[in-house]
Amino acid sequence: MINTPETPWPWINYLGNEDFFSLISNTAGGYSFYKDAKFRRLTRYRYNNVPMDNGGRYFYINDGGTVWSPGWKPVKTTLDNYECRHGLSYTKITGEKDGLEAEVLFFVPLKSWCEVQKMKLTNKTGEKKTFKLFSFQEWCLWNAEDDQNNLQRNLNTGEVEIDDSTIYHKTEYKERRNHYAFYHVNEPVQGFDTDRESFVGLYNEFSGPQAVLDGKPRNSKAHGWSPIASHYFEIELAPGESKELVFLLGYIENKEEEKWEAKNIINKKPAKEVIARFDTVEKVNAAFDELKKYWDNLLDGFVLDSGDEKLDRMVNIWNQYQCMVTFNMSRSASFFEVGIGRGMGFRDSNQDLIGFVHQIPERARERIIDIASTQFQDGGAYHQYQPLTKRGNDAIGGNFNDDPLWLILSTAEYIKETGDYGILDELVPFDNDLSVAKSHFDHLKVSFYHVVNHLGPHGLPLIGRADWNDCLNLNCFSKDPNESFQTTENKSGGTAESLMIAGLFVVYGGEYVKLCRQIGKDAEADEAQKHVDNMVEAIKKHGWDGEWYLRAYDFYGNKVGSNENEEGKIFIESQGWCAMAEVGKEEGMVKKALDSVKEKLDSKYGIVLNNPAFTKYVIEYGEISTYPAGYKENAGIFCHNNPWIMIGETNIGRGERAWEYYKKICPAYLEEISELHRTEPYVYAQMVAGKDAAKPGEAKNSWLTGTAAWNYYAITRYILGIRPDYDGLVVDPCIPADWKGFSVKRRLRGTTFNIKVVNTGSVSKGVARMTVDGNEVRGNVVSVFDGKEHDVLVEMG
């Protein structure tokens, strides 16, 4: 529960689970869109505005001249009581002023293209209350980028229709669009407004719309300029009386031959059908109950009882929930990502799947095919694609040489979760061209060989424009501030090599080999294994700096991330991936590298990306050296990569160290420093300011980060040690030695496993004995899939 509207940063939530989505802050700021935040944005929002977080789904109450809003903003009248509860795909905001309470429940019903706003008004005084209520939404003219730019056109195109208590937004509907939006309330209104200037006043702000201050709607109809939707009510409540209203923001698509009821009158039949589904409080309550049951079922697939309330809350609820959001959004729309430029990332979406696949495997399968369809025939890929069209983004292009390997990760995790090898036989196009479609297995094969066919002078993978670290641009060499570091290659990329991709290749090249053996392609597995073995040797010979793994070789063949460097001597990514790959483990290289991470990269608030921070622009390194020290990729705590080190630590049995790193960036353990941390204390942020920053510990870019999936992956599969494999469920915990044990309910392939881990021997790693339904089994893999429940007892030792 949030009990102040003045949070250190807007603390937000996401509504919707499939096609229709809304972002909502704790003061009701934000916006809604259908599928694509760039091309189908319903309501307008202004980023980086003054004051912060202005624009949203607002309600204004004029109670005898005192004007206020239930969520405090935009009016900012001091409330006698305020509360916001962000839940699983819903938000409830309650405000009270002078004995009048206004509670608003916001949610997107399942399988629906609409946002419900159920308002309950209660007179808590002993006297009659008479007041005026105004709703407010500002329409976006669909394309969110064009909406802010092309004003010479946009200020002339806005069109609406008003039909009783429903306001329809139909800009561009008569020409190139087959969709419109509507804002409805389930009771007759006493007035309305659809023109922003008429309602707000030309020189007023959202905090004081003139119509609200006057207590009188204008009944305006928008013709161009800026269309809005506002309903007006005059309400009287007896002492103790409550009144409930249902507001509905919706999106409709019509077939070309069904666009019109009459000349220039839109076909409202589909909208009225949606309205009829939610036109009473009872129907809305039933839809909300369905939503709650939906989430109860999703979260029932992995339930931890550790005895630590904060850990249980993260693993069982908020981390899984954030993984659903990142699956839906990738990196497109948050309060840091404006929903215009990035779309769905090839690399990002593949990684997001590993925290989501256990929730709805069939949607994960569909996403894998969508991602693979943007791949090129040589194994490369578009770096991003648009969710509406599912086509690659030409503006960004490709040549990020880590991208292909992540497809092996997502596919392997999907098969381990479901046992569905059939996905490998699916015909999948290249670059969305069905004429060159091949099996999904062939897509994995070209992903593997894209690395093999792009090796540099040391036998290590060429980096291309960048690897996972988009800001390490070893072929960019940019002097022009108008160039993008990510899309500019002023040097041909035939020499710069990445140790991060090398470690990644050993891990997922090895996974490709295992998958080949699982499906009987032993000859292909044997051939692929040779390339993996060659990479291991190349890393040992050319990628080891004495105490840690190098990060890269630059365009000139010079070492990056070496003790020989003046700045940026050590980087986290190659330590993580080479440790996960266990390259040189027997020779002590993994332990040395992880010890160096502890000594040189660890800090109070997490592991920084590199050290020492760059203090000057290094043109052959690119964007990484442009950030001030301690921020983003320049020695910031880039939380996404911290779990790679956690997993590496579990590989050498150091449970205490893995757990220490986990707690440092886990939101539930940061609640007490929210004023410093600033972003939401219930979800991960992408970046926390590092030890060289002006304000170490201050977070930015919350919600849409691969941290969510990777931290869930690290805690559940490697610290708790419960992970699906091709042949069953592996139980291999690596925990602090003083943990006495824990219990997990894990649903896998229709079978439920009730797992109890006991650690009477006070060890960090090792399974001494395992029983299934009282019968001892050899090893630590459960392979009974019969649709029933089974009790699994694991004794560590």
mmCIF file with all atom_site columns, N, CA, C and O in Angstrom, residues 34 40 83 130 220 246 339 375 377 392 458 609 626 628 638 642 649 659:
data_model
loop_
_atom_site.group_PDB
_atom_site.id
_atom_site.type_symbol
_atom_site.label_atom_id
_atom_site.label_alt_id
_atom_site.label_comp_id
_atom_site.label_asym_id
_atom_site.label_entity_id
_atom_site.label_seq_id
_atom_site.pdbx_PDB_ins_code
_atom_site.Cartn_x
_atom_site.Cartn_y
_atom_site.Cartn_z
_atom_site.occupancy
_atom_site.B_iso_or_equiv
_atom_site.pdbx_formal_charge
_atom_site.auth_seq_id
_atom_site.auth_comp_id
_atom_site.auth_asym_id
_atom_site.auth_atom_id
_atom_site.pdbx_PDB_model_num
ATOM 1  N N  . TYR A 1 34  ? -3.411  0.069   -27.589 1.00 0.00 ? 34  TYR A N  1
ATOM 2  C CA . TYR A 1 34  ? -3.756  -1.253  -28.101 1.00 0.00 ? 34  TYR A CA 1
ATOM 3  C C  . TYR A 1 34  ? -2.532  -1.838  -28.803 1.00 0.00 ? 34  TYR A C  1
ATOM 4  O O  . TYR A 1 34  ? -2.065  -1.304  -29.819 1.00 0.00 ? 34  TYR A O  1
ATOM 5  N N  . ARG A 1 40  ? -0.745  2.745   -31.799 1.00 0.00 ? 40  ARG A N  1
ATOM 6  C CA . ARG A 1 40  ? -2.149  2.648   -31.380 1.00 0.00 ? 40  ARG A CA 1
ATOM 7  C C  . ARG A 1 40  ? -2.324  3.204   -29.971 1.00 0.00 ? 40  ARG A C  1
ATOM 8  O O  . ARG A 1 40  ? -2.906  2.586   -29.109 1.00 0.00 ? 40  ARG A O  1
ATOM 9  N N  . GLU A 1 83  ? -4.751  6.754   -0.415  1.00 0.00 ? 83  GLU A N  1
ATOM 10 C CA . GLU A 1 83  ? -4.227  5.391   -0.447  1.00 0.00 ? 83  GLU A CA 1
ATOM 11 C C  . GLU A 1 83  ? -4.205  4.907   -1.882  1.00 0.00 ? 83  GLU A C  1
ATOM 12 O O  . GLU A 1 83  ? -5.147  5.120   -2.648  1.00 0.00 ? 83  GLU A O  1
ATOM 13 N N  . THR A 1 130 ? -23.775 17.659  -1.582  1.00 0.00 ? 130 THR A N  1
ATOM 14 C CA . THR A 1 130 ? -24.075 17.953  -2.989  1.00 0.00 ? 130 THR A CA 1
ATOM 15 C C  . THR A 1 130 ? -22.787 18.448  -3.643  1.00 0.00 ? 130 THR A C  1
ATOM 16 O O  . THR A 1 130 ? -22.154 19.385  -3.149  1.00 0.00 ? 130 THR A O  1
ATOM 17 N N  . SER A 1 220 ? -18.953 21.133  -25.191 1.00 0.00 ? 220 SER A N  1
ATOM 18 C CA . SER A 1 220 ? -18.208 21.461  -26.406 1.00 0.00 ? 220 SER A CA 1
ATOM 19 C C  . SER A 1 220 ? -18.037 20.238  -27.303 1.00 0.00 ? 220 SER A C  1
ATOM 20 O O  . SER A 1 220 ? -17.950 19.108  -26.825 1.00 0.00 ? 220 SER A O  1
ATOM 21 N N  . VAL A 1 246 ? -19.560 3.378   -13.351 1.00 0.00 ? 246 VAL A N  1
ATOM 22 C CA . VAL A 1 246 ? -18.603 2.604   -14.135 1.00 0.00 ? 246 VAL A CA 1
ATOM 23 C C  . VAL A 1 246 ? -18.245 3.395   -15.386 1.00 0.00 ? 246 VAL A C  1
ATOM 24 O O  . VAL A 1 246 ? -19.094 3.644   -16.248 1.00 0.00 ? 246 VAL A O  1
ATOM 25 N N  . GLY A 1 339 ? 7.792   4.590   -25.492 1.00 0.00 ? 339 GLY A N  1
ATOM 26 C CA . GLY A 1 339 ? 6.848   3.816   -26.298 1.00 0.00 ? 339 GLY A CA 1
ATOM 27 C C  . GLY A 1 339 ? 6.880   4.139   -27.766 1.00 0.00 ? 339 GLY A C  1
ATOM 28 O O  . GLY A 1 339 ? 5.980   3.744   -28.509 1.00 0.00 ? 339 GLY A O  1
ATOM 29 N N  . GLN A 1 375 ? 14.527  -13.029 -38.171 1.00 0.00 ? 375 GLN A N  1
ATOM 30 C CA . GLN A 1 375 ? 15.923  -13.415 -38.367 1.00 0.00 ? 375 GLN A CA 1
ATOM 31 C C  . GLN A 1 375 ? 16.267  -13.402 -39.855 1.00 0.00 ? 375 GLN A C  1
ATOM 32 O O  . GLN A 1 375 ? 15.395  -13.570 -40.718 1.00 0.00 ? 375 GLN A O  1
ATOM 33 N N  . GLN A 1 377 ? 18.699  -14.937 -43.122 1.00 0.00 ? 377 GLN A N  1
ATOM 34 C CA . GLN A 1 377 ? 19.093  -16.295 -43.515 1.00 0.00 ? 377 GLN A CA 1
ATOM 35 C C  . GLN A 1 377 ? 20.503  -16.670 -43.059 1.00 0.00 ? 377 GLN A C  1
ATOM 36 O O  . GLN A 1 377 ? 20.822  -17.842 -42.934 1.00 0.00 ? 377 GLN A O  1
ATOM 37 N N  . GLY A 1 392 ? 10.575  -6.474  -38.688 1.00 0.00 ? 392 GLY A N  1
ATOM 38 C CA . GLY A 1 392 ? 11.813  -5.894  -38.203 1.00 0.00 ? 392 GLY A CA 1
ATOM 39 C C  . GLY A 1 392 ? 11.858  -4.385  -38.380 1.00 0.00 ? 392 GLY A C  1
ATOM 40 O O  . GLY A 1 392 ? 11.278  -3.831  -39.324 1.00 0.00 ? 392 GLY A O  1
ATOM 41 N N  . HIS A 1 458 ? 41.662  -13.618 -33.152 1.00 0.00 ? 458 HIS A N  1
ATOM 42 C CA . HIS A 1 458 ? 42.014  -14.499 -32.046 1.00 0.00 ? 458 HIS A CA 1
ATOM 43 C C  . HIS A 1 458 ? 41.084  -15.716 -31.949 1.00 0.00 ? 458 HIS A C  1
ATOM 44 O O  . HIS A 1 458 ? 41.117  -16.446 -30.951 1.00 0.00 ? 458 HIS A O  1
ATOM 45 N N  . LEU A 1 609 ? 29.320  -2.273  -13.436 1.00 0.00 ? 609 LEU A N  1
ATOM 46 C CA . LEU A 1 609 ? 29.578  -2.920  -14.722 1.00 0.00 ? 609 LEU A CA 1
ATOM 47 C C  . LEU A 1 609 ? 31.067  -2.970  -15.039 1.00 0.00 ? 609 LEU A C  1
ATOM 48 O O  . LEU A 1 609 ? 31.557  -3.953  -15.600 1.00 0.00 ? 609 LEU A O  1
ATOM 49 N N  . THR A 1 626 ? 30.888  7.813   -22.670 1.00 0.00 ? 626 THR A N  1
ATOM 50 C CA . THR A 1 626 ? 30.260  9.145   -22.697 1.00 0.00 ? 626 THR A CA 1
ATOM 51 C C  . THR A 1 626 ? 29.478  9.454   -21.428 1.00 0.00 ? 626 THR A C  1
ATOM 52 O O  . THR A 1 626 ? 29.227  10.618  -21.130 1.00 0.00 ? 626 THR A O  1
ATOM 53 N N  . PRO A 1 628 ? 28.646  10.007  -17.491 1.00 0.00 ? 628 PRO A N  1
ATOM 54 C CA . PRO A 1 628 ? 29.408  10.366  -16.289 1.00 0.00 ? 628 PRO A CA 1
ATOM 55 C C  . PRO A 1 628 ? 29.716  9.118   -15.465 1.00 0.00 ? 628 PRO A C  1
ATOM 56 O O  . PRO A 1 628 ? 28.968  8.137   -15.485 1.00 0.00 ? 628 PRO A O  1
ATOM 57 N N  . PHE A 1 638 ? 24.404  -2.065  -13.388 1.00 0.00 ? 638 PHE A N  1
ATOM 58 C CA . PHE A 1 638 ? 23.444  -2.468  -14.414 1.00 0.00 ? 638 PHE A CA 1
ATOM 59 C C  . PHE A 1 638 ? 22.870  -3.802  -13.953 1.00 0.00 ? 638 PHE A C  1
ATOM 60 O O  . PHE A 1 638 ? 23.469  -4.860  -14.148 1.00 0.00 ? 638 PHE A O  1
ATOM 61 N N  . ASN A 1 642 ? 23.949  -8.576  -12.949 1.00 0.00 ? 642 ASN A N  1
ATOM 62 C CA . ASN A 1 642 ? 24.303  -9.105  -11.629 1.00 0.00 ? 642 ASN A CA 1
ATOM 63 C C  . ASN A 1 642 ? 23.928  -10.575 -11.453 1.00 0.00 ? 642 ASN A C  1
ATOM 64 O O  . ASN A 1 642 ? 24.683  -11.345 -10.843 1.00 0.00 ? 642 ASN A O  1
ATOM 65 N N  . GLU A 1 649 ? 28.599  -17.890 -9.250  1.00 0.00 ? 649 GLU A N  1
ATOM 66 C CA . GLU A 1 649 ? 28.951  -18.249 -7.873  1.00 0.00 ? 649 GLU A CA 1
ATOM 67 C C  . GLU A 1 649 ? 28.346  -19.599 -7.481  1.00 0.00 ? 649 GLU A C  1
ATOM 68 O O  . GLU A 1 649 ? 28.977  -20.395 -6.788  1.00 0.00 ? 649 GLU A O  1
ATOM 69 N N  . TRP A 1 659 ? 23.746  -15.315 -2.620  1.00 0.00 ? 659 TRP A N  1
ATOM 70 C CA . TRP A 1 659 ? 22.632  -14.736 -1.869  1.00 0.00 ? 659 TRP A CA 1
ATOM 71 C C  . TRP A 1 659 ? 22.920  -13.282 -1.497  1.00 0.00 ? 659 TRP A C  1
ATOM 72 O O  . TRP A 1 659 ? 22.036  -12.426 -1.549  1.00 0.00 ? 659 TRP A O  1
#
